[in-house]
Amino acid sequence: MKHTEHSDIRPIRVAIVEDDPDFSSALRLVIQGSPDMQLAGCAATQAEGLALLSATPADVLLVDLGLPDGSGIAVIRAAAAQWPQCSIMVSTNFGDETHVMRSIEAGAAGYLLKDSSPSRMTDEIRSLASGGSPISPIIARQVLARFRNTPTTAAATSVASDDAPPLLSQREKEVLDYITKGFTVHEIAGLMQLSHFTVRTFVRRIYSKLKVSSKAEAIFEARTQGLLP
């Protein structure tokens, strides 16, 4: 007689297709350190990701869209066909509407910006594995805009044309421009001849005014509203 007492208590098998070595390493470490998860496989290119699908199916597949040899969407489409029981989540640096919709149409059930911490990603993996569809708020807004057939840029233009005062002050725009170019708070403080405490205050104000909580979301929202080129 087979022993089945613990047959359905097993770790979530997670496979990763990710070309950013630092993010991939951090993600692998946090998965391997989670008792309820097991690393099922890791790939860094589209070709490796497609080859990964010939192995035992994973429960969750994390796919980066910007792979060095092609789009991760091809991996998502193949995984949806070859691993039908697997839940697929996209992790990417930036989301644009075309890629969001193509990913979802290809079979992705979750979509997160890569500036989420690896520990947050594991929370979302658990959500995905239990039937949820985790999605970054900024991505959700894009999807809603698409379904409403209301281009985000058009909405931003109409908002900007109102008689409301400018959303960001000139100083805040200057800080945001430096953030976009990759400068740190301390570097911006030196360039603007301000204390880093003052720059941090500017950053907090920018996040608050744009209603965002991360650098990637701030840049996206500022571009959407025409505050950045």
Coordinates of C-alpha atoms in Angstrom, one line a residue:
M1 CA 0.0 0.0 0.0
K2 CA 1.4 3.4 -1.0
H3 CA 2.1 6.0 1.6
T4 CA 0.3 9.2 0.5
E5 CA -0.1 11.2 3.7
H6 CA 2.2 14.0 2.5
S7 CA 1.7 13.5 -1.3
D8 CA 0.1 16.9 -1.8
I9 CA 2.4 18.8 0.6
R10 CA 5.3 19.6 -1.7
P11 CA 7.3 22.7 -2.5
I12 CA 6.3 25.0 -5.3
R13 CA 8.6 24.2 -8.2
V14 CA 9.9 27.4 -9.8
A15 CA 11.7 27.8 -13.1
I16 CA 13.4 31.1 -14.1
V17 CA 14.3 32.5 -17.5
E18 CA 16.3 35.6 -16.7
D19 CA 19.3 37.2 -18.3
D20 CA 20.2 39.7 -15.6
P21 CA 22.8 37.8 -13.6
D22 CA 22.4 39.8 -10.4
F23 CA 18.6 39.6 -10.3
S24 CA 18.7 35.9 -11.3
S25 CA 21.2 35.2 -8.5
A26 CA 19.2 37.1 -5.9
L27 CA 16.0 35.3 -7.0
R28 CA 17.6 31.9 -6.9
L29 CA 19.0 32.5 -3.4
V30 CA 15.6 33.6 -2.0
I31 CA 13.8 30.7 -3.7
Q32 CA 16.4 28.2 -2.4
G33 CA 16.0 29.8 1.1
S34 CA 12.2 29.4 1.1
P35 CA 11.2 26.0 2.6
D36 CA 8.0 26.0 0.5
M37 CA 9.8 26.4 -2.8
Q38 CA 12.2 24.5 -5.0
L39 CA 14.3 25.7 -7.9
A40 CA 13.2 23.6 -10.9
G41 CA 15.5 25.1 -13.5
C42 CA 17.3 28.3 -14.6
A43 CA 17.9 29.8 -18.1
A44 CA 19.5 33.0 -19.3
T45 CA 18.4 33.1 -23.0
Q46 CA 15.4 32.3 -25.1
A47 CA 17.0 29.2 -26.5
E48 CA 17.8 27.9 -22.9
G49 CA 14.3 28.8 -21.8
L50 CA 12.8 26.8 -24.6
A51 CA 15.1 23.9 -23.9
L52 CA 14.0 24.0 -20.2
L53 CA 10.5 23.1 -21.3
S54 CA 11.6 19.6 -22.1
A55 CA 12.2 18.9 -18.4
T56 CA 9.6 18.1 -15.7
P57 CA 7.0 20.9 -15.7
A58 CA 7.4 23.5 -13.0
D59 CA 4.5 25.0 -11.0
V60 CA 5.5 28.6 -11.7
L61 CA 7.7 30.0 -14.5
L62 CA 9.2 33.5 -14.3
V63 CA 10.1 34.9 -17.6
D64 CA 12.0 38.1 -18.5
L65 CA 10.8 39.6 -21.8
G66 CA 14.1 41.2 -22.9
L67 CA 16.3 38.2 -23.5
P68 CA 19.6 38.5 -25.5
D69 CA 18.6 36.2 -28.3
G70 CA 14.9 37.1 -28.6
S71 CA 11.7 37.9 -26.8
G72 CA 10.6 36.0 -23.7
I73 CA 7.1 36.0 -25.2
A74 CA 8.1 33.0 -27.4
V75 CA 9.0 31.1 -24.2
I76 CA 5.7 32.1 -22.6
R77 CA 3.8 30.8 -25.7
A78 CA 5.7 27.5 -25.7
A79 CA 5.3 27.0 -22.0
A80 CA 1.6 27.6 -22.2
A81 CA 1.4 24.7 -24.7
Q82 CA 4.0 22.3 -23.2
W83 CA 3.4 23.0 -19.5
P84 CA -0.4 23.7 -19.4
Q85 CA -0.6 23.4 -15.6
C86 CA 2.2 25.9 -15.0
S87 CA 1.4 29.5 -14.0
I88 CA 3.5 32.0 -15.9
M89 CA 4.7 35.3 -14.6
V90 CA 6.6 38.0 -16.5
S91 CA 9.3 40.0 -14.8
T92 CA 10.7 42.9 -16.7
N93 CA 12.4 46.3 -16.1
F94 CA 9.8 48.3 -17.9
G95 CA 6.3 47.6 -19.1
D96 CA 4.9 49.0 -22.3
E97 CA 1.3 48.3 -23.4
T98 CA 2.2 46.2 -26.5
H99 CA 4.4 43.8 -24.5
V100 CA 1.9 43.6 -21.6
M101 CA -1.0 42.6 -23.9
R102 CA 1.1 40.2 -26.0
S103 CA 2.4 38.5 -22.8
I104 CA -1.1 38.1 -21.4
E105 CA -2.4 36.8 -24.8
A106 CA 0.6 34.4 -24.9
G107 CA -0.4 32.9 -21.6
A108 CA 1.1 35.0 -18.7
A109 CA -1.0 35.2 -15.6
G110 CA 1.1 37.7 -13.7
Y111 CA 3.2 40.7 -14.6
L112 CA 5.6 42.5 -12.3
L113 CA 8.2 45.1 -12.8
K114 CA 11.7 43.9 -11.9
D115 CA 12.4 46.6 -9.4
S116 CA 10.3 44.6 -6.9
S117 CA 12.6 43.0 -4.3
P118 CA 13.3 39.3 -4.7
S119 CA 11.4 38.7 -1.4
R120 CA 8.4 40.4 -2.8
M121 CA 8.6 38.3 -5.9
T122 CA 8.5 35.1 -3.7
D123 CA 5.3 36.4 -2.1
E124 CA 3.9 36.9 -5.6
I125 CA 5.0 33.4 -6.7
R126 CA 3.0 32.0 -3.8
S127 CA 0.0 34.1 -4.9
L128 CA 0.4 32.9 -8.5
A129 CA 0.8 29.2 -7.4
S130 CA -2.5 29.4 -5.4
G131 CA -4.5 30.8 -8.3
G132 CA -3.9 34.5 -8.1
S133 CA -2.8 36.9 -10.8
P134 CA -0.3 39.3 -9.3
I135 CA 0.3 42.4 -11.4
S136 CA 2.1 45.7 -10.7
P137 CA -0.3 48.6 -10.3
I138 CA 1.3 50.5 -13.1
I139 CA 0.9 47.5 -15.4
A140 CA -2.8 47.1 -14.3
R141 CA -3.4 50.7 -15.3
Q142 CA -2.0 50.0 -18.8
V143 CA -4.2 46.9 -19.2
L144 CA -7.3 48.8 -18.1
A145 CA -6.5 51.7 -20.5
R146 CA -6.2 49.2 -23.3
F147 CA -9.6 47.6 -22.6
R148 CA -11.2 51.0 -22.2
N149 CA -9.7 51.9 -25.6
T150 CA -8.4 55.1 -24.0
P151 CA -4.7 55.7 -24.9
T152 CA -2.8 56.7 -21.8
T153 CA -0.9 59.4 -23.6
A154 CA -4.2 61.0 -24.8
A155 CA -5.5 61.0 -21.2
A156 CA -2.2 62.6 -20.1
T157 CA -2.5 65.3 -22.8
S158 CA -6.0 66.3 -21.7
V159 CA -4.9 66.4 -18.0
A160 CA -1.9 68.6 -18.9
S161 CA -4.1 71.0 -20.9
D162 CA -6.3 71.8 -17.9
D163 CA -5.7 75.1 -16.0
A164 CA -4.2 73.2 -13.1
P165 CA -0.7 74.3 -11.9
P166 CA 2.3 72.3 -13.0
L167 CA 2.5 68.9 -11.3
L168 CA 6.2 69.1 -10.5
S169 CA 8.2 72.2 -9.6
Q170 CA 11.3 73.1 -11.7
R171 CA 13.6 71.7 -9.0
E172 CA 11.6 68.5 -8.8
K173 CA 11.8 68.1 -12.5
E174 CA 15.5 68.6 -12.3
V175 CA 15.9 65.9 -9.7
L176 CA 13.6 63.5 -11.7
D177 CA 15.8 64.1 -14.8
Y178 CA 18.9 63.1 -12.8
I179 CA 17.1 60.0 -11.4
T180 CA 16.1 59.0 -15.0
K181 CA 19.8 59.3 -16.0
G182 CA 20.8 56.9 -13.2
F183 CA 22.4 59.2 -10.7
T184 CA 22.2 58.3 -7.0
V185 CA 20.8 60.7 -4.3
H186 CA 24.3 61.6 -3.2
E187 CA 25.5 62.3 -6.8
I188 CA 22.4 64.5 -7.4
A189 CA 23.1 66.4 -4.2
G190 CA 26.6 67.1 -5.4
L191 CA 25.4 68.2 -8.9
M192 CA 22.7 70.4 -7.5
Q193 CA 24.8 71.7 -4.6
L194 CA 22.2 70.6 -2.1
S195 CA 22.3 68.3 1.0
H196 CA 21.3 64.7 0.3
F197 CA 18.5 65.2 2.9
T198 CA 17.0 67.9 0.7
V199 CA 17.3 65.7 -2.4
R200 CA 15.6 62.8 -0.5
T201 CA 12.8 65.3 0.3
F202 CA 12.4 66.2 -3.4
V203 CA 12.3 62.4 -4.2
R204 CA 9.6 61.8 -1.6
R205 CA 7.6 64.7 -3.0
I206 CA 8.0 63.4 -6.6
Y207 CA 6.8 59.9 -5.6
S208 CA 3.9 61.4 -3.7
K209 CA 2.8 63.7 -6.5
L210 CA 3.0 61.0 -9.1
K211 CA 1.4 58.5 -6.8
V212 CA 4.2 55.9 -7.2
S213 CA 6.5 53.9 -4.9
S214 CA 9.5 53.1 -7.0
K215 CA 12.0 54.7 -9.4
A216 CA 10.7 52.7 -12.5
E217 CA 7.1 53.7 -11.8
A218 CA 8.1 57.3 -11.3
I219 CA 9.9 57.4 -14.6
F220 CA 7.1 55.6 -16.4
E221 CA 4.4 57.9 -14.9
A222 CA 6.4 61.1 -15.6
R223 CA 6.9 60.0 -19.3
T224 CA 3.2 59.1 -19.5
Q225 CA 2.2 62.6 -18.2
G226 CA 4.6 64.3 -20.6
L227 CA 7.0 65.5 -17.8
L228 CA 9.9 63.7 -19.4
P229 CA 10.8 63.1 -23.1

